[in-house]
C-alpha positions as a LaTeX table, in Angstrom:
\begin{tabular}{lrrr}
\hline
Residue & $x$ (\AA) & $y$ (\AA) & $z$ (\AA) \\
\hline
Met1 & $-199.83$ & 61.21 & 130.59 \\
Ala2 & $-196.20$ & 60.46 & 131.46 \\
Gln3 & $-196.33$ & 57.28 & 129.29 \\
Thr4 & $-197.67$ & 59.35 & 126.37 \\
Arg5 & $-194.83$ & 61.89 & 126.78 \\
Ser6 & $-192.22$ & 59.11 & 126.90 \\
Gly7 & $-193.58$ & 57.68 & 123.74 \\
Glu8 & $-193.47$ & 61.04 & 122.04 \\
Ala9 & $-189.95$ & 61.52 & 123.18 \\
Arg10 & $-188.89$ & 58.14 & 121.79 \\
Glu11 & $-190.68$ & 58.96 & 118.54 \\
Ser12 & $-188.94$ & 62.33 & 118.35 \\
Thr13 & $-185.55$ & 60.78 & 119.05 \\
Trp14 & $-186.20$ & 58.16 & 116.37 \\
Ile15 & $-187.20$ & 60.81 & 113.87 \\
Ala16 & $-184.02$ & 62.88 & 114.78 \\
Asp17 & $-181.86$ & 59.81 & 114.39 \\
Phe18 & $-183.50$ & 59.07 & 110.99 \\
Asp19 & $-182.94$ & 62.61 & 109.78 \\
Trp20 & $-179.28$ & 62.56 & 110.86 \\
His21 & $-178.65$ & 59.33 & 109.09 \\
Lys22 & $-180.48$ & 60.54 & 105.98 \\
Glu23 & $-178.47$ & 63.81 & 106.04 \\
Ser24 & $-175.25$ & 61.87 & 106.52 \\
Lys25 & $-176.09$ & 59.46 & 103.57 \\
Asp26 & $-176.91$ & 62.51 & 101.48 \\
Met27 & $-173.68$ & 64.20 & 102.30 \\
Lys28 & $-171.74$ & 61.03 & 101.48 \\
Asn29 & $-173.51$ & 60.91 & 98.13 \\
Val30 & $-172.67$ & 64.46 & 97.46 \\
Leu31 & $-169.01$ & 63.90 & 98.38 \\
Trp32 & $-168.88$ & 60.75 & 96.27 \\
Val33 & $-170.31$ & 62.68 & 93.23 \\
Leu34 & $-167.74$ & 65.50 & 93.77 \\
Gly35 & $-164.99$ & 63.00 & 94.12 \\
Val36 & $-165.93$ & 61.38 & 90.76 \\
Leu37 & $-166.17$ & 64.80 & 89.02 \\
Ile38 & $-162.67$ & 65.78 & 90.34 \\
Ile39 & $-161.28$ & 62.53 & 89.08 \\
Val40 & $-162.86$ & 62.98 & 85.67 \\
Leu41 & $-161.63$ & 66.66 & 85.57 \\
Val42 & $-158.05$ & 65.56 & 86.43 \\
Ile43 & $-158.16$ & 62.83 & 83.68 \\
Ala44 & $-159.51$ & 65.34 & 81.17 \\
Val45 & $-156.84$ & 67.91 & 82.01 \\
Phe46 & $-154.17$ & 65.26 & 81.70 \\
Met47 & $-155.48$ & 64.00 & 78.34 \\
Tyr48 & $-155.85$ & 67.42 & 76.89 \\
Arg49 & $-152.96$ & 69.23 & 78.64 \\
Asp50 & $-151.20$ & 70.00 & 75.36 \\
Met51 & $-154.33$ & 71.61 & 73.94 \\
Ile52 & $-154.87$ & 73.52 & 77.16 \\
Met53 & $-151.26$ & 74.77 & 77.43 \\
Phe54 & $-151.34$ & 75.78 & 73.68 \\
Ala55 & $-154.59$ & 77.74 & 74.19 \\
Leu56 & $-153.06$ & 79.51 & 77.23 \\
Phe57 & $-149.89$ & 80.21 & 75.35 \\
Arg58 & $-151.75$ & 81.59 & 72.34 \\
Ala59 & $-153.88$ & 83.87 & 74.47 \\
Asn60 & $-150.81$ & 85.13 & 76.29 \\
Val61 & $-148.70$ & 86.00 & 73.28 \\
Lys62 & $-151.35$ & 87.45 & 70.97 \\
Pro63 & $-150.50$ & 91.11 & 70.16 \\
Ala64 & $-152.66$ & 93.66 & 71.89 \\
Thr65 & $-153.73$ & 95.20 & 68.53 \\
Ser66 & $-154.13$ & 94.01 & 65.02 \\
Phe67 & $-151.29$ & 94.36 & 62.53 \\
Val68 & $-152.91$ & 97.25 & 60.65 \\
Glu69 & $-153.46$ & 99.08 & 63.90 \\
Thr70 & $-149.87$ & 98.61 & 65.06 \\
Thr71 & $-147.12$ & 101.30 & 64.45 \\
Pro72 & $-144.19$ & 99.40 & 63.04 \\
Pro73 & $-140.85$ & 99.84 & 64.88 \\
Pro74 & $-138.15$ & 101.90 & 63.04 \\
Gly75 & $-136.09$ & 99.77 & 60.59 \\
Pro76 & $-132.45$ & 98.86 & 60.92 \\
Asp77 & $-129.45$ & 100.70 & 59.60 \\
Tyr78 & $-126.87$ & 98.03 & 58.64 \\
Phe79 & $-124.07$ & 100.62 & 58.61 \\
Asn80 & $-124.67$ & 100.58 & 62.32 \\
Arg81 & $-122.57$ & 97.60 & 63.56 \\
Asp82 & $-124.87$ & 97.31 & 66.55 \\
His83 & $-127.54$ & 96.09 & 64.13 \\
Trp84 & $-125.47$ & 93.03 & 63.45 \\
Ala85 & $-125.61$ & 90.30 & 66.03 \\
Ala86 & $-122.40$ & 88.74 & 64.62 \\
Leu87 & $-119.48$ & 90.10 & 62.56 \\
Pro88 & $-116.27$ & 88.18 & 62.10 \\
Asp89 & $-114.03$ & 91.08 & 63.13 \\
Arg90 & $-115.31$ & 91.50 & 66.62 \\
Ala91 & $-115.96$ & 89.32 & 69.69 \\
Asp92 & $-119.54$ & 87.97 & 69.83 \\
Gly93 & $-121.45$ & 84.79 & 70.51 \\
Ala94 & $-120.67$ & 83.29 & 67.13 \\
Asp95 & $-117.07$ & 83.01 & 68.20 \\
Tyr96 & $-117.80$ & 80.24 & 70.64 \\
Ile97 & $-115.73$ & 77.06 & 70.13 \\
Pro98 & $-115.80$ & 73.80 & 72.04 \\
Ala99 & $-112.57$ & 72.27 & 73.60 \\
Gly100 & $-110.18$ & 71.25 & 70.90 \\
Ala101 & $-111.73$ & 73.31 & 68.13 \\
Thr102 & $-110.33$ & 76.43 & 66.38 \\
Asp103 & $-111.97$ & 79.61 & 65.24 \\
Gly104 & $-111.12$ & 79.85 & 61.61 \\
Gln105 & $-112.83$ & 83.12 & 60.67 \\
Ala106 & $-109.64$ & 85.07 & 60.19 \\
Val107 & $-108.45$ & 82.86 & 57.40 \\
Ala108 & $-111.78$ & 81.52 & 56.00 \\
Asp109 & $-112.39$ & 81.72 & 52.29 \\
Val110 & $-116.15$ & 81.48 & 52.59 \\
Asp111 & $-118.74$ & 83.59 & 54.47 \\
Val112 & $-122.01$ & 82.53 & 56.02 \\
Phe113 & $-125.07$ & 84.74 & 56.16 \\
Phe114 & $-127.04$ & 83.44 & 59.21 \\
Val115 & $-130.61$ & 84.47 & 59.98 \\
His116 & $-131.52$ & 83.85 & 63.59 \\
Pro117 & $-134.74$ & 82.26 & 64.80 \\
Thr118 & $-137.75$ & 83.83 & 66.67 \\
Thr119 & $-136.86$ & 85.24 & 70.05 \\
Tyr120 & $-139.53$ & 87.93 & 70.36 \\
Leu121 & $-142.45$ & 86.70 & 72.50 \\
Ser122 & $-143.81$ & 90.07 & 73.76 \\
Asn123 & $-147.36$ & 90.86 & 72.87 \\
Ala124 & $-146.54$ & 94.63 & 72.58 \\
Gly125 & $-146.38$ & 94.34 & 68.79 \\
Trp126 & $-146.19$ & 92.14 & 65.68 \\
Asn127 & $-142.50$ & 92.83 & 65.03 \\
Ala128 & $-139.60$ & 93.28 & 67.42 \\
Pro129 & $-138.07$ & 96.67 & 67.91 \\
Met130 & $-134.33$ & 96.62 & 67.08 \\
Glu131 & $-133.44$ & 97.58 & 70.61 \\
His132 & $-135.68$ & 95.01 & 72.31 \\
Glu133 & $-133.30$ & 93.81 & 75.01 \\
Pro134 & $-134.69$ & 90.36 & 76.00 \\
Ser135 & $-134.81$ & 89.09 & 72.42 \\
Arg136 & $-131.30$ & 90.60 & 71.69 \\
Glu137 & $-129.92$ & 88.75 & 74.73 \\
Trp138 & $-131.45$ & 85.46 & 73.65 \\
Val139 & $-129.88$ & 85.87 & 70.18 \\
Asp140 & $-126.53$ & 87.01 & 71.54 \\
Gly141 & $-126.29$ & 84.15 & 73.95 \\
Ala142 & $-127.99$ & 80.80 & 73.24 \\
Val143 & $-128.61$ & 81.29 & 69.47 \\
Leu144 & $-125.21$ & 82.47 & 68.43 \\
Asn145 & $-123.39$ & 80.19 & 70.77 \\
Gly146 & $-125.56$ & 77.10 & 69.92 \\
Gln147 & $-126.23$ & 77.67 & 66.24 \\
Ala148 & $-124.28$ & 80.25 & 64.35 \\
Ser149 & $-120.97$ & 79.23 & 65.99 \\
Val150 & $-121.04$ & 75.94 & 64.21 \\
Phe151 & $-119.79$ & 77.72 & 61.06 \\
Asn152 & $-116.87$ & 79.61 & 62.58 \\
Gly153 & $-114.32$ & 76.86 & 61.93 \\
Ala154 & $-114.64$ & 77.30 & 58.19 \\
Thr155 & $-116.39$ & 80.54 & 57.39 \\
Arg156 & $-116.71$ & 84.16 & 58.49 \\
Val157 & $-120.07$ & 84.52 & 60.35 \\
Phe158 & $-122.36$ & 87.44 & 59.58 \\
Ala159 & $-125.69$ & 87.53 & 61.44 \\
Pro160 & $-128.00$ & 90.55 & 61.12 \\
Arg161 & $-130.42$ & 91.78 & 63.66 \\
Tyr162 & $-133.86$ & 92.46 & 62.18 \\
Arg163 & $-137.41$ & 93.29 & 63.05 \\
Gln164 & $-138.35$ & 89.67 & 63.52 \\
Ala165 & $-142.00$ & 88.68 & 63.49 \\
Gln166 & $-143.46$ & 88.00 & 66.94 \\
Ile167 & $-144.13$ & 84.26 & 67.47 \\
Tyr168 & $-147.86$ & 84.79 & 67.25 \\
Ala169 & $-147.45$ & 85.57 & 63.53 \\
Phe170 & $-147.13$ & 81.83 & 62.86 \\
Leu171 & $-150.42$ & 81.22 & 64.51 \\
Ala172 & $-152.39$ & 83.80 & 62.53 \\
Leu173 & $-150.72$ & 83.84 & 59.03 \\
Asp174 & $-153.88$ & 85.15 & 57.40 \\
Asp175 & $-154.71$ & 87.59 & 60.07 \\
Gly176 & $-151.55$ & 89.84 & 60.11 \\
Gly177 & $-148.90$ & 87.07 & 60.49 \\
Asn178 & $-147.79$ & 87.15 & 56.83 \\
Asp179 & $-147.55$ & 90.94 & 56.90 \\
Ala180 & $-145.30$ & 90.73 & 60.01 \\
Leu181 & $-143.07$ & 88.11 & 58.27 \\
Glu182 & $-142.86$ & 90.28 & 55.09 \\
Met183 & $-141.66$ & 93.16 & 57.19 \\
Ala184 & $-139.04$ & 90.89 & 58.77 \\
Tyr185 & $-138.00$ & 89.79 & 55.24 \\
Thr186 & $-137.53$ & 93.37 & 54.02 \\
Asp187 & $-134.84$ & 93.77 & 56.74 \\
Ile188 & $-133.22$ & 90.51 & 55.84 \\
Glu189 & $-132.93$ & 91.40 & 52.16 \\
Ala190 & $-131.57$ & 94.83 & 53.08 \\
Ala191 & $-129.00$ & 93.12 & 55.33 \\
Phe192 & $-128.03$ & 90.74 & 52.61 \\
Asp193 & $-127.57$ & 93.62 & 50.15 \\
His194 & $-125.36$ & 95.34 & 52.70 \\
Phe195 & $-123.47$ & 92.17 & 53.33 \\
Leu196 & $-122.74$ & 91.83 & 49.63 \\
Ala197 & $-121.80$ & 95.44 & 49.08 \\
Glu198 & $-119.69$ & 96.04 & 52.20 \\
Tyr199 & $-118.33$ & 92.75 & 53.50 \\
Asn200 & $-118.47$ & 89.83 & 51.03 \\
Gln201 & $-116.22$ & 91.24 & 48.25 \\
Gly202 & $-117.29$ & 88.56 & 45.72 \\
Arg203 & $-116.43$ & 85.57 & 47.96 \\
Pro204 & $-118.35$ & 82.30 & 48.06 \\
Phe205 & $-121.12$ & 82.27 & 50.70 \\
Ile206 & $-123.49$ & 79.97 & 52.57 \\
Val207 & $-127.04$ & 81.02 & 53.59 \\
Ala208 & $-128.28$ & 79.53 & 56.81 \\
Gly209 & $-131.16$ & 80.11 & 59.26 \\
His210 & $-133.26$ & 78.39 & 61.88 \\
Ser211 & $-137.12$ & 78.47 & 62.32 \\
Gln212 & $-138.29$ & 81.91 & 61.36 \\
Gly213 & $-134.78$ & 82.43 & 60.05 \\
Ala214 & $-135.08$ & 79.36 & 57.90 \\
Leu215 & $-138.29$ & 80.74 & 56.34 \\
Leu216 & $-136.71$ & 84.04 & 55.61 \\
Ala217 & $-133.57$ & 82.33 & 54.29 \\
Arg218 & $-135.86$ & 80.35 & 51.97 \\
Trp219 & $-137.46$ & 83.52 & 50.67 \\
Leu220 & $-134.05$ & 85.08 & 50.18 \\
Leu221 & $-132.96$ & 82.02 & 48.10 \\
Glu222 & $-136.18$ & 82.22 & 46.06 \\
Arg223 & $-136.42$ & 85.95 & 45.56 \\
Lys224 & $-132.81$ & 87.19 & 45.53 \\
Ile225 & $-130.50$ & 84.40 & 44.65 \\
Ser226 & $-132.16$ & 81.78 & 42.47 \\
Gly227 & $-131.73$ & 82.46 & 38.77 \\
Thr228 & $-129.05$ & 85.15 & 39.25 \\
Ala229 & $-125.34$ & 85.31 & 39.18 \\
Leu230 & $-125.33$ & 85.00 & 42.92 \\
Arg231 & $-126.31$ & 81.35 & 42.57 \\
Glu232 & $-122.84$ & 80.65 & 41.24 \\
Arg233 & $-121.27$ & 81.78 & 44.47 \\
Leu234 & $-123.74$ & 80.02 & 46.75 \\
Val235 & $-121.85$ & 77.07 & 48.24 \\
Ala236 & $-124.80$ & 75.69 & 50.30 \\
Ala237 & $-128.01$ & 76.52 & 52.05 \\
Tyr238 & $-129.08$ & 75.36 & 55.51 \\
Pro239 & $-132.62$ & 76.60 & 56.27 \\
Val240 & $-133.35$ & 74.33 & 59.19 \\
Gly241 & $-136.56$ & 74.04 & 61.19 \\
Tyr242 & $-139.18$ & 75.24 & 58.67 \\
Pro243 & $-140.69$ & 73.41 & 55.72 \\
Leu244 & $-138.77$ & 73.76 & 52.52 \\
Tyr245 & $-140.50$ & 72.83 & 49.30 \\
Val246 & $-138.42$ & 72.04 & 46.14 \\
\hline
\end{tabular}
């Protein structure tokens, strides 16, 4: 009887050892598979990181409502000097000059009408309110300092604020984007008309813009200047950062 029990105990121990080794081997296989899957996932994320980041960005900036469901912000009043980001007779970001350079706006014979790029990233609407502080600060600082100021050595700098299209407009041109850009253009054309009537006094001028500003500057050239007497006063055009077809 004792011998039988001893044999049963050895058999039970062997079975337990077998089960433990089997479970250990199964766990190692599971961990190996998980490790391979993690490596594959990391490689996939690295390879498609730009697409993933773009998808996340697109989802984050998409306006909460469609263009037709969005109430447009009130338009600008270009008699209100606060609706100009840069004017030559006051201190602003377009007055920046590097060491050794000179601000020549006070004696310049030519004006520049500068249209700033997209700085409105909020998904609260399709067009920026005139008083949207984050986008204004971006324009007043980096944009005027780094872009519009390049002209201050030879021209007077005029840069209107406008209800710029939100950046998502360029990702959905056929689904509200073009409407938002057309709204932005109505402001630019109104600003240009005010510039001509109140500031320019028949002087030669340059039209310049960057990114969204370049597109709107191109439309201004096509719709307002080309084929008119204004073309004779146009010194040059610098619509930089958006396709220009000629």
